[in-house]
Amino acid sequence: MFDMEGPMIELAADFHVHPDYSIDAKGSLDEYCEMALTKRLLELCFTTHYDADPKYAADDAFMVINGNKEKLSDETLTHYFENIRRVHEEYGMLGLMIRGGLEFGWYEGCEAEVTRIKNKFPVEFSIGGVHSVDGLCLCEESSKKLFKNMPLEKLADKYFAKLEKCAASGVFDCLAHIDVYRKYGLEFYGDDILTIHRGRIEKLFDTMIVHNVGYEVNTSAIRHGHPEYYPTMEIVNLAREKGVLLRSLGSDAHCPEQLGLDFEVASSIIYDLFPYVDE
Ligand SMILES: [Zn+2]
Ligand SMILES: [Zn+2]
């Protein structure tokens, strides 16, 4: 079962993982769990997408059940959480802790729905993510349209305003990939994007502290060709200075091979997560 050639990662827990319930991901829960054993992760939290914005429901509000794309509903969520309970029991016996969470796409007024879901289902970890600005996704194709008509300062103002509302909603444990605008923005706007958070992120941090919302170190930036994780070390250090909670480490894996990406290196910068290590 164990691959002795696998990387040695101590205390590693991957808390941002998209199984094939997400329309843009591959790999069943079992395939992810097998990979977690191979990579010697101790813990894995599934966080499939929950995109319920009524404005974009026709494009986003789906889950994949047994290979079929189905409209997002309490039935699809029941399937997801029951399947997680099964692997939790099966793989728990092998020493792997499996948890169930969701990555909620934030939208204005989502609090009631997020709260309803958290009350009805065993959501152990809730990530809030801002994935679009002005209705345009920060993904490869639509971000080109977005960037073309928007100066960087304006983009940053709008993005951070949304993220601040996401934090202020008080319904999330953690904000996803807080400088993800870099993903395709770096190529378009150049190096100025690396410092555009200055003077903007401080207010977000204050809101995060008030509402006890943490942030994650998300290593997926590495597979997007960036030298630094989301967020950059400058932002991690600012967060530390301010006392913002680092909540989790995640690969944002969309297939099992991406699980625990670069965690050997990332482990060294997320020491806040291991307060029991006596230094
Ligand atoms: Zn996300
Ligand atoms: Zn994600």
PDB file of C-alpha atoms and ligand atoms in Angstrom:
ATOM      1  CA  MET A   1       0.000   0.000   0.000  1.00  0.00           C
ATOM      2  CA  PHE A   2       2.712   2.495   0.924  1.00  0.00           C
ATOM      3  CA  ASP A   3       5.129   3.728  -1.688  1.00  0.00           C
ATOM      4  CA  MET A   4       8.447   3.945   0.093  1.00  0.00           C
ATOM      5  CA  GLU A   5       9.779   6.151  -2.700  1.00  0.00           C
ATOM      6  CA  GLY A   6       7.143   8.783  -1.973  1.00  0.00           C
ATOM      7  CA  PRO A   7       8.206  12.127  -0.566  1.00  0.00           C
ATOM      8  CA  MET A   8       8.518  12.343   3.187  1.00  0.00           C
ATOM      9  CA  ILE A   9       6.093  14.988   4.341  1.00  0.00           C
ATOM     10  CA  GLU A  10       5.673  15.395   8.044  1.00  0.00           C
ATOM     11  CA  LEU A  11       2.401  16.488   9.563  1.00  0.00           C
ATOM     12  CA  ALA A  12       0.936  17.185   6.162  1.00  0.00           C
ATOM     13  CA  ALA A  13      -2.737  17.882   5.758  1.00  0.00           C
ATOM     14  CA  ASP A  14      -4.201  18.959   2.427  1.00  0.00           C
ATOM     15  CA  PHE A  15      -7.263  21.123   3.074  1.00  0.00           C
ATOM     16  CA  HIS A  16      -8.182  22.220  -0.444  1.00  0.00           C
ATOM     17  CA  VAL A  17      -9.043  19.297  -2.701  1.00  0.00           C
ATOM     18  CA  HIS A  18     -11.505  18.996  -5.599  1.00  0.00           C
ATOM     19  CA  PRO A  19     -12.676  15.449  -6.295  1.00  0.00           C
ATOM     20  CA  ASP A  20     -14.693  14.607  -9.407  1.00  0.00           C
ATOM     21  CA  TYR A  21     -17.872  15.987  -7.842  1.00  0.00           C
ATOM     22  CA  SER A  22     -16.520  19.333  -9.099  1.00  0.00           C
ATOM     23  CA  ILE A  23     -17.287  19.890 -12.783  1.00  0.00           C
ATOM     24  CA  ASP A  24     -13.678  20.908 -13.471  1.00  0.00           C
ATOM     25  CA  ALA A  25     -11.967  18.059 -11.565  1.00  0.00           C
ATOM     26  CA  LYS A  26     -10.962  14.421 -12.067  1.00  0.00           C
ATOM     27  CA  GLY A  27     -10.480  11.582  -9.593  1.00  0.00           C
ATOM     28  CA  SER A  28     -12.883   9.782  -7.283  1.00  0.00           C
ATOM     29  CA  LEU A  29     -12.744  10.065  -3.505  1.00  0.00           C
ATOM     30  CA  ASP A  30     -11.105   6.629  -3.370  1.00  0.00           C
ATOM     31  CA  GLU A  31      -8.480   7.574  -5.946  1.00  0.00           C
ATOM     32  CA  TYR A  32      -7.612  10.655  -3.911  1.00  0.00           C
ATOM     33  CA  CYS A  33      -7.409   8.635  -0.695  1.00  0.00           C
ATOM     34  CA  GLU A  34      -5.082   6.096  -2.325  1.00  0.00           C
ATOM     35  CA  MET A  35      -2.889   8.943  -3.542  1.00  0.00           C
ATOM     36  CA  ALA A  36      -2.893  10.504  -0.071  1.00  0.00           C
ATOM     37  CA  LEU A  37      -1.562   7.232   1.350  1.00  0.00           C
ATOM     38  CA  THR A  38       1.099   7.054  -1.356  1.00  0.00           C
ATOM     39  CA  LYS A  39       2.161  10.627  -0.640  1.00  0.00           C
ATOM     40  CA  ARG A  40       1.997   9.953   3.095  1.00  0.00           C
ATOM     41  CA  LEU A  41      -0.429  12.719   3.892  1.00  0.00           C
ATOM     42  CA  LEU A  42      -1.931  12.352   7.328  1.00  0.00           C
ATOM     43  CA  GLU A  43      -5.114  14.228   6.587  1.00  0.00           C
ATOM     44  CA  LEU A  44      -7.186  15.264   3.596  1.00  0.00           C
ATOM     45  CA  CYS A  45     -10.196  17.552   3.485  1.00  0.00           C
ATOM     46  CA  PHE A  46     -12.346  17.421   0.344  1.00  0.00           C
ATOM     47  CA  THR A  47     -13.631  20.862  -0.635  1.00  0.00           C
ATOM     48  CA  THR A  48     -15.677  20.477  -3.771  1.00  0.00           C
ATOM     49  CA  HIS A  49     -17.068  23.629  -5.423  1.00  0.00           C
ATOM     50  CA  TYR A  50     -20.426  24.919  -4.255  1.00  0.00           C
ATOM     51  CA  ASP A  51     -21.338  27.675  -6.699  1.00  0.00           C
ATOM     52  CA  ALA A  52     -24.920  28.682  -6.040  1.00  0.00           C
ATOM     53  CA  ASP A  53     -24.997  32.282  -7.306  1.00  0.00           C
ATOM     54  CA  PRO A  54     -28.476  32.468  -8.874  1.00  0.00           C
ATOM     55  CA  LYS A  55     -27.162  34.931 -11.484  1.00  0.00           C
ATOM     56  CA  TYR A  56     -24.760  32.351 -12.938  1.00  0.00           C
ATOM     57  CA  ALA A  57     -26.574  29.149 -12.023  1.00  0.00           C
ATOM     58  CA  ALA A  58     -26.917  28.127 -15.673  1.00  0.00           C
ATOM     59  CA  ASP A  59     -23.112  27.923 -15.997  1.00  0.00           C
ATOM     60  CA  ASP A  60     -21.876  27.054 -12.523  1.00  0.00           C
ATOM     61  CA  ALA A  61     -24.463  25.414 -10.279  1.00  0.00           C
ATOM     62  CA  PHE A  62     -23.658  21.758 -10.943  1.00  0.00           C
ATOM     63  CA  MET A  63     -22.164  18.732  -9.294  1.00  0.00           C
ATOM     64  CA  VAL A  64     -21.063  15.527 -10.962  1.00  0.00           C
ATOM     65  CA  ILE A  65     -22.620  12.363  -9.553  1.00  0.00           C
ATOM     66  CA  ASN A  66     -21.358   9.034 -10.910  1.00  0.00           C
ATOM     67  CA  GLY A  67     -20.161  10.760 -14.073  1.00  0.00           C
ATOM     68  CA  ASN A  68     -23.405  12.662 -14.682  1.00  0.00           C
ATOM     69  CA  LYS A  69     -23.512  16.448 -14.471  1.00  0.00           C
ATOM     70  CA  GLU A  70     -26.470  17.253 -12.248  1.00  0.00           C
ATOM     71  CA  LYS A  71     -27.976  20.493 -11.018  1.00  0.00           C
ATOM     72  CA  LEU A  72     -26.630  21.438  -7.612  1.00  0.00           C
ATOM     73  CA  SER A  73     -29.141  20.389  -4.967  1.00  0.00           C
ATOM     74  CA  ASP A  74     -29.419  19.003  -1.484  1.00  0.00           C
ATOM     75  CA  GLU A  75     -29.582  15.542  -3.075  1.00  0.00           C
ATOM     76  CA  THR A  76     -26.213  15.968  -4.785  1.00  0.00           C
ATOM     77  CA  LEU A  77     -24.739  17.251  -1.521  1.00  0.00           C
ATOM     78  CA  THR A  78     -26.183  14.274   0.354  1.00  0.00           C
ATOM     79  CA  HIS A  79     -24.431  11.954  -2.096  1.00  0.00           C
ATOM     80  CA  TYR A  80     -21.159  13.831  -1.615  1.00  0.00           C
ATOM     81  CA  PHE A  81     -21.208  13.843   2.183  1.00  0.00           C
ATOM     82  CA  GLU A  82     -22.361  10.221   2.461  1.00  0.00           C
ATOM     83  CA  ASN A  83     -19.551   9.125   0.181  1.00  0.00           C
ATOM     84  CA  ILE A  84     -17.104  11.114   2.314  1.00  0.00           C
ATOM     85  CA  ARG A  85     -18.416   9.397   5.430  1.00  0.00           C
ATOM     86  CA  ARG A  86     -17.719   6.034   3.783  1.00  0.00           C
ATOM     87  CA  VAL A  87     -14.091   6.871   2.913  1.00  0.00           C
ATOM     88  CA  HIS A  88     -13.659   8.481   6.316  1.00  0.00           C
ATOM     89  CA  GLU A  89     -14.421   5.105   7.881  1.00  0.00           C
ATOM     90  CA  GLU A  90     -12.521   2.962   5.366  1.00  0.00           C
ATOM     91  CA  TYR A  91      -9.344   5.011   5.252  1.00  0.00           C
ATOM     92  CA  GLY A  92      -9.464   5.993   8.906  1.00  0.00           C
ATOM     93  CA  MET A  93      -8.561   2.387   9.633  1.00  0.00           C
ATOM     94  CA  LEU A  94      -5.428   2.888   7.541  1.00  0.00           C
ATOM     95  CA  GLY A  95      -4.395   5.940   9.530  1.00  0.00           C
ATOM     96  CA  LEU A  96      -5.642   8.568   7.099  1.00  0.00           C
ATOM     97  CA  MET A  97      -7.994  11.247   8.432  1.00  0.00           C
ATOM     98  CA  ILE A  98     -10.604  12.224   5.835  1.00  0.00           C
ATOM     99  CA  ARG A  99     -12.803  15.272   6.278  1.00  0.00           C
ATOM    100  CA  GLY A 100     -15.587  16.859   4.259  1.00  0.00           C
ATOM    101  CA  GLY A 101     -15.818  20.524   3.386  1.00  0.00           C
ATOM    102  CA  LEU A 102     -16.869  22.851   0.595  1.00  0.00           C
ATOM    103  CA  GLU A 103     -15.364  25.735  -1.355  1.00  0.00           C
ATOM    104  CA  PHE A 104     -18.209  28.219  -1.660  1.00  0.00           C
ATOM    105  CA  GLY A 105     -18.060  30.703  -4.499  1.00  0.00           C
ATOM    106  CA  TRP A 106     -18.903  34.002  -2.791  1.00  0.00           C
ATOM    107  CA  TYR A 107     -21.727  36.183  -4.090  1.00  0.00           C
ATOM    108  CA  GLU A 108     -23.675  39.082  -2.657  1.00  0.00           C
ATOM    109  CA  GLY A 109     -26.207  37.714  -0.209  1.00  0.00           C
ATOM    110  CA  CYS A 110     -24.863  34.141  -0.083  1.00  0.00           C
ATOM    111  CA  GLU A 111     -24.821  34.051   3.736  1.00  0.00           C
ATOM    112  CA  ALA A 112     -28.296  32.577   4.141  1.00  0.00           C
ATOM    113  CA  GLU A 113     -27.606  29.731   1.723  1.00  0.00           C
ATOM    114  CA  VAL A 114     -24.141  29.002   3.173  1.00  0.00           C
ATOM    115  CA  THR A 115     -25.588  28.960   6.690  1.00  0.00           C
ATOM    116  CA  ARG A 116     -28.435  26.681   5.608  1.00  0.00           C
ATOM    117  CA  ILE A 117     -25.961  24.235   4.033  1.00  0.00           C
ATOM    118  CA  LYS A 118     -23.702  24.299   7.093  1.00  0.00           C
ATOM    119  CA  ASN A 119     -26.678  23.561   9.354  1.00  0.00           C
ATOM    120  CA  LYS A 120     -27.983  20.727   7.231  1.00  0.00           C
ATOM    121  CA  PHE A 121     -24.752  18.956   6.233  1.00  0.00           C
ATOM    122  CA  PRO A 122     -21.623  17.939   8.165  1.00  0.00           C
ATOM    123  CA  VAL A 123     -19.437  20.685   6.663  1.00  0.00           C
ATOM    124  CA  GLU A 124     -16.188  20.449   8.608  1.00  0.00           C
ATOM    125  CA  PHE A 125     -14.384  23.186   6.719  1.00  0.00           C
ATOM    126  CA  SER A 126     -15.841  26.035   4.697  1.00  0.00           C
ATOM    127  CA  ILE A 127     -13.695  27.981   2.264  1.00  0.00           C
ATOM    128  CA  GLY A 128     -14.995  31.225   0.761  1.00  0.00           C
ATOM    129  CA  GLY A 129     -13.576  32.133  -2.609  1.00  0.00           C
ATOM    130  CA  VAL A 130     -13.860  35.110  -4.941  1.00  0.00           C
ATOM    131  CA  HIS A 131     -13.504  33.771  -8.464  1.00  0.00           C
ATOM    132  CA  SER A 132     -14.818  36.640 -10.553  1.00  0.00           C
ATOM    133  CA  VAL A 133     -14.891  40.417 -10.912  1.00  0.00           C
ATOM    134  CA  ASP A 134     -17.769  42.205 -12.664  1.00  0.00           C
ATOM    135  CA  GLY A 135     -19.284  38.822 -13.507  1.00  0.00           C
ATOM    136  CA  LEU A 136     -16.175  37.697 -15.378  1.00  0.00           C
ATOM    137  CA  CYS A 137     -14.281  34.706 -14.066  1.00  0.00           C
ATOM    138  CA  LEU A 138     -10.572  35.118 -13.260  1.00  0.00           C
ATOM    139  CA  CYS A 139      -9.951  31.992 -15.339  1.00  0.00           C
ATOM    140  CA  GLU A 140      -7.938  31.857 -18.538  1.00  0.00           C
ATOM    141  CA  GLU A 141     -10.456  32.853 -21.206  1.00  0.00           C
ATOM    142  CA  SER A 142     -12.770  35.307 -19.499  1.00  0.00           C
ATOM    143  CA  SER A 143     -10.001  37.070 -17.571  1.00  0.00           C
ATOM    144  CA  LYS A 144      -8.665  38.357 -20.910  1.00  0.00           C
ATOM    145  CA  LYS A 145     -11.969  40.160 -21.476  1.00  0.00           C
ATOM    146  CA  LEU A 146     -11.925  41.485 -17.939  1.00  0.00           C
ATOM    147  CA  PHE A 147      -8.335  42.753 -17.964  1.00  0.00           C
ATOM    148  CA  LYS A 148      -8.640  44.408 -21.392  1.00  0.00           C
ATOM    149  CA  ASN A 149     -11.019  47.061 -20.102  1.00  0.00           C
ATOM    150  CA  MET A 150      -9.739  47.530 -16.588  1.00  0.00           C
ATOM    151  CA  PRO A 151      -6.701  49.301 -15.137  1.00  0.00           C
ATOM    152  CA  LEU A 152      -4.914  47.193 -12.527  1.00  0.00           C
ATOM    153  CA  GLU A 153      -5.785  49.558  -9.654  1.00  0.00           C
ATOM    154  CA  LYS A 154      -9.462  49.298 -10.442  1.00  0.00           C
ATOM    155  CA  LEU A 155      -9.311  45.520 -10.702  1.00  0.00           C
ATOM    156  CA  ALA A 156      -7.591  45.341  -7.312  1.00  0.00           C
ATOM    157  CA  ASP A 157     -10.096  47.748  -5.722  1.00  0.00           C
ATOM    158  CA  LYS A 158     -12.993  45.632  -6.942  1.00  0.00           C
ATOM    159  CA  TYR A 159     -11.401  42.295  -6.057  1.00  0.00           C
ATOM    160  CA  PHE A 160     -10.436  43.316  -2.520  1.00  0.00           C
ATOM    161  CA  ALA A 161     -13.847  44.929  -1.930  1.00  0.00           C
ATOM    162  CA  LYS A 162     -15.471  41.605  -2.786  1.00  0.00           C
ATOM    163  CA  LEU A 163     -13.048  39.600  -0.684  1.00  0.00           C
ATOM    164  CA  GLU A 164     -13.665  41.918   2.240  1.00  0.00           C
ATOM    165  CA  LYS A 165     -17.403  41.289   1.971  1.00  0.00           C
ATOM    166  CA  CYS A 166     -16.664  37.564   1.790  1.00  0.00           C
ATOM    167  CA  ALA A 167     -14.683  37.840   5.053  1.00  0.00           C
ATOM    168  CA  ALA A 168     -17.280  40.094   6.691  1.00  0.00           C
ATOM    169  CA  SER A 169     -20.021  37.565   5.980  1.00  0.00           C
ATOM    170  CA  GLY A 170     -18.607  35.644   8.930  1.00  0.00           C
ATOM    171  CA  VAL A 171     -19.734  32.285   7.541  1.00  0.00           C
ATOM    172  CA  PHE A 172     -16.376  30.974   6.302  1.00  0.00           C
ATOM    173  CA  ASP A 173     -13.473  29.372   8.136  1.00  0.00           C
ATOM    174  CA  CYS A 174     -10.990  30.428   5.523  1.00  0.00           C
ATOM    175  CA  LEU A 175     -10.564  32.628   2.452  1.00  0.00           C
ATOM    176  CA  ALA A 176      -9.319  30.852  -0.660  1.00  0.00           C
ATOM    177  CA  HIS A 177      -6.162  31.867  -2.571  1.00  0.00           C
ATOM    178  CA  ILE A 178      -6.267  35.545  -1.560  1.00  0.00           C
ATOM    179  CA  ASP A 179      -4.100  36.911  -4.390  1.00  0.00           C
ATOM    180  CA  VAL A 180      -5.380  34.605  -7.128  1.00  0.00           C
ATOM    181  CA  TYR A 181      -5.761  37.593  -9.477  1.00  0.00           C
ATOM    182  CA  ARG A 182      -2.039  36.996 -10.128  1.00  0.00           C
ATOM    183  CA  LYS A 183      -2.809  33.701 -11.856  1.00  0.00           C
ATOM    184  CA  TYR A 184      -3.448  35.199 -15.298  1.00  0.00           C
ATOM    185  CA  GLY A 185      -3.004  38.830 -14.272  1.00  0.00           C
ATOM    186  CA  LEU A 186       0.781  38.690 -13.988  1.00  0.00           C
ATOM    187  CA  GLU A 187       1.193  38.063 -17.691  1.00  0.00           C
ATOM    188  CA  PHE A 188      -1.208  40.872 -18.593  1.00  0.00           C
ATOM    189  CA  TYR A 189      -0.287  43.588 -16.082  1.00  0.00           C
ATOM    190  CA  GLY A 190       3.345  42.681 -15.363  1.00  0.00           C
ATOM    191  CA  ASP A 191       5.186  42.946 -12.046  1.00  0.00           C
ATOM    192  CA  ASP A 192       3.009  45.797 -10.719  1.00  0.00           C
ATOM    193  CA  ILE A 193       0.462  43.149  -9.810  1.00  0.00           C
ATOM    194  CA  LEU A 194       2.870  41.696  -7.233  1.00  0.00           C
ATOM    195  CA  THR A 195       2.538  44.797  -5.045  1.00  0.00           C
ATOM    196  CA  ILE A 196      -1.017  45.909  -5.847  1.00  0.00           C
ATOM    197  CA  HIS A 197      -2.242  44.514  -2.507  1.00  0.00           C
ATOM    198  CA  ARG A 198      -0.271  47.193  -0.638  1.00  0.00           C
ATOM    199  CA  GLY A 199      -2.619  49.708   0.921  1.00  0.00           C
ATOM    200  CA  ARG A 200      -5.596  47.463   0.130  1.00  0.00           C
ATOM    201  CA  ILE A 201      -5.018  44.201   1.944  1.00  0.00           C
ATOM    202  CA  GLU A 202      -4.598  45.835   5.371  1.00  0.00           C
ATOM    203  CA  LYS A 203      -8.308  46.634   5.536  1.00  0.00           C
ATOM    204  CA  LEU A 204      -9.138  43.086   4.501  1.00  0.00           C
ATOM    205  CA  PHE A 205      -6.896  41.777   7.286  1.00  0.00           C
ATOM    206  CA  ASP A 206      -8.704  43.932   9.862  1.00  0.00           C
ATOM    207  CA  THR A 207     -12.021  42.473   8.710  1.00  0.00           C
ATOM    208  CA  MET A 208     -10.645  38.929   8.823  1.00  0.00           C
ATOM    209  CA  ILE A 209      -9.500  39.420  12.404  1.00  0.00           C
ATOM    210  CA  VAL A 210     -12.862  40.833  13.491  1.00  0.00           C
ATOM    211  CA  HIS A 211     -14.737  37.903  11.932  1.00  0.00           C
ATOM    212  CA  ASN A 212     -12.184  35.252  12.867  1.00  0.00           C
ATOM    213  CA  VAL A 213     -11.635  34.206   9.247  1.00  0.00           C
ATOM    214  CA  GLY A 214      -8.312  32.714   8.321  1.00  0.00           C
ATOM    215  CA  TYR A 215      -6.413  32.361   5.071  1.00  0.00           C
ATOM    216  CA  GLU A 216      -4.789  29.410   3.368  1.00  0.00           C
ATOM    217  CA  VAL A 217      -1.432  28.886   1.750  1.00  0.00           C
ATOM    218  CA  ASN A 218      -2.441  27.450  -1.606  1.00  0.00           C
ATOM    219  CA  THR A 219       0.357  25.776  -3.551  1.00  0.00           C
ATOM    220  CA  SER A 220      -1.506  25.572  -6.883  1.00  0.00           C
ATOM    221  CA  ALA A 221       0.317  28.723  -8.013  1.00  0.00           C
ATOM    222  CA  ILE A 222       3.331  26.459  -8.615  1.00  0.00           C
ATOM    223  CA  ARG A 223       1.503  24.429 -11.252  1.00  0.00           C
ATOM    224  CA  HIS A 224       0.254  27.678 -12.783  1.00  0.00           C
ATOM    225  CA  GLY A 225       3.900  28.544 -13.388  1.00  0.00           C
ATOM    226  CA  HIS A 226       4.349  31.080 -10.570  1.00  0.00           C
ATOM    227  CA  PRO A 227       7.405  31.022  -8.286  1.00  0.00           C
ATOM    228  CA  GLU A 228       5.345  31.839  -5.175  1.00  0.00           C
ATOM    229  CA  TYR A 229       2.243  30.304  -3.629  1.00  0.00           C
ATOM    230  CA  TYR A 230      -1.071  32.109  -3.179  1.00  0.00           C
ATOM    231  CA  PRO A 231      -0.450  34.341  -1.348  1.00  0.00           C
ATOM    232  CA  THR A 232       3.121  35.577  -1.798  1.00  0.00           C
ATOM    233  CA  MET A 233       5.547  35.575   1.135  1.00  0.00           C
ATOM    234  CA  GLU A 234       5.179  39.347   1.369  1.00  0.00           C
ATOM    235  CA  ILE A 235       1.474  38.851   2.103  1.00  0.00           C
ATOM    236  CA  VAL A 236       2.123  35.930   4.486  1.00  0.00           C
ATOM    237  CA  ASN A 237       4.539  38.128   6.430  1.00  0.00           C
ATOM    238  CA  LEU A 238       2.077  41.031   6.502  1.00  0.00           C
ATOM    239  CA  ALA A 239      -0.608  38.676   7.785  1.00  0.00           C
ATOM    240  CA  ARG A 240       1.756  37.460  10.507  1.00  0.00           C
ATOM    241  CA  GLU A 241       2.566  40.998  11.571  1.00  0.00           C
ATOM    242  CA  LYS A 242      -1.130  41.816  11.804  1.00  0.00           C
ATOM    243  CA  GLY A 243      -2.034  38.579  13.584  1.00  0.00           C
ATOM    244  CA  VAL A 244      -4.281  37.189  10.842  1.00  0.00           C
ATOM    245  CA  LEU A 245      -4.930  33.498  11.278  1.00  0.00           C
ATOM    246  CA  LEU A 246      -3.221  31.083   8.896  1.00  0.00           C
ATOM    247  CA  ARG A 247      -5.848  28.372   8.772  1.00  0.00           C
ATOM    248  CA  SER A 248      -4.660  25.722   6.336  1.00  0.00           C
ATOM    249  CA  LEU A 249      -2.369  24.452   3.626  1.00  0.00           C
ATOM    250  CA  GLY A 250      -3.979  23.283   0.399  1.00  0.00           C
ATOM    251  CA  SER A 251      -2.958  22.113  -3.044  1.00  0.00           C
ATOM    252  CA  ASP A 252      -6.285  23.024  -4.715  1.00  0.00           C
ATOM    253  CA  ALA A 253      -5.813  19.689  -6.491  1.00  0.00           C
ATOM    254  CA  HIS A 254      -8.167  19.079  -9.412  1.00  0.00           C
ATOM    255  CA  CYS A 255      -6.783  15.558  -9.990  1.00  0.00           C
ATOM    256  CA  PRO A 256      -5.132  13.095  -7.570  1.00  0.00           C
ATOM    257  CA  GLU A 257      -1.601  13.650  -8.973  1.00  0.00           C
ATOM    258  CA  GLN A 258      -1.795  17.277  -7.796  1.00  0.00           C
ATOM    259  CA  LEU A 259      -2.441  16.316  -4.179  1.00  0.00           C
ATOM    260  CA  GLY A 260       0.065  17.721  -1.684  1.00  0.00           C
ATOM    261  CA  LEU A 261       1.899  19.618  -4.430  1.00  0.00           C
ATOM    262  CA  ASP A 262       5.148  21.145  -3.134  1.00  0.00           C
ATOM    263  CA  PHE A 263       4.161  20.463   0.497  1.00  0.00           C
ATOM    264  CA  GLU A 264       7.743  19.505   1.403  1.00  0.00           C
ATOM    265  CA  VAL A 265       8.767  23.116   0.742  1.00  0.00           C
ATOM    266  CA  ALA A 266       5.515  24.733   1.861  1.00  0.00           C
ATOM    267  CA  SER A 267       5.714  22.982   5.244  1.00  0.00           C
ATOM    268  CA  SER A 268       8.637  25.191   6.156  1.00  0.00           C
ATOM    269  CA  ILE A 269       6.668  28.427   5.805  1.00  0.00           C
ATOM    270  CA  ILE A 270       3.436  27.373   7.473  1.00  0.00           C
ATOM    271  CA  TYR A 271       4.859  26.752  10.923  1.00  0.00           C
ATOM    272  CA  ASP A 272       1.972  28.747  12.465  1.00  0.00           C
ATOM    273  CA  LEU A 273      -0.146  25.627  11.862  1.00  0.00           C
ATOM    274  CA  PHE A 274       2.001  23.550  14.188  1.00  0.00           C
ATOM    275  CA  PRO A 275       1.875  25.430  17.473  1.00  0.00           C
ATOM    276  CA  TYR A 276       2.637  22.257  19.385  1.00  0.00           C
ATOM    277  CA  VAL A 277       6.115  22.042  17.870  1.00  0.00           C
ATOM    278  CA  ASP A 278       8.450  23.278  20.560  1.00  0.00           C
ATOM    279  CA  GLU A 279      11.042  25.595  19.038  1.00  0.00           C
TER     280      GLU A 279
HETATM  281 ZN    ZN B   1     -11.021  28.662  -5.724  1.00  0.00          ZN
HETATM  282 ZN    ZN B   2     -10.425  25.335  -5.234  1.00  0.00          ZN
END
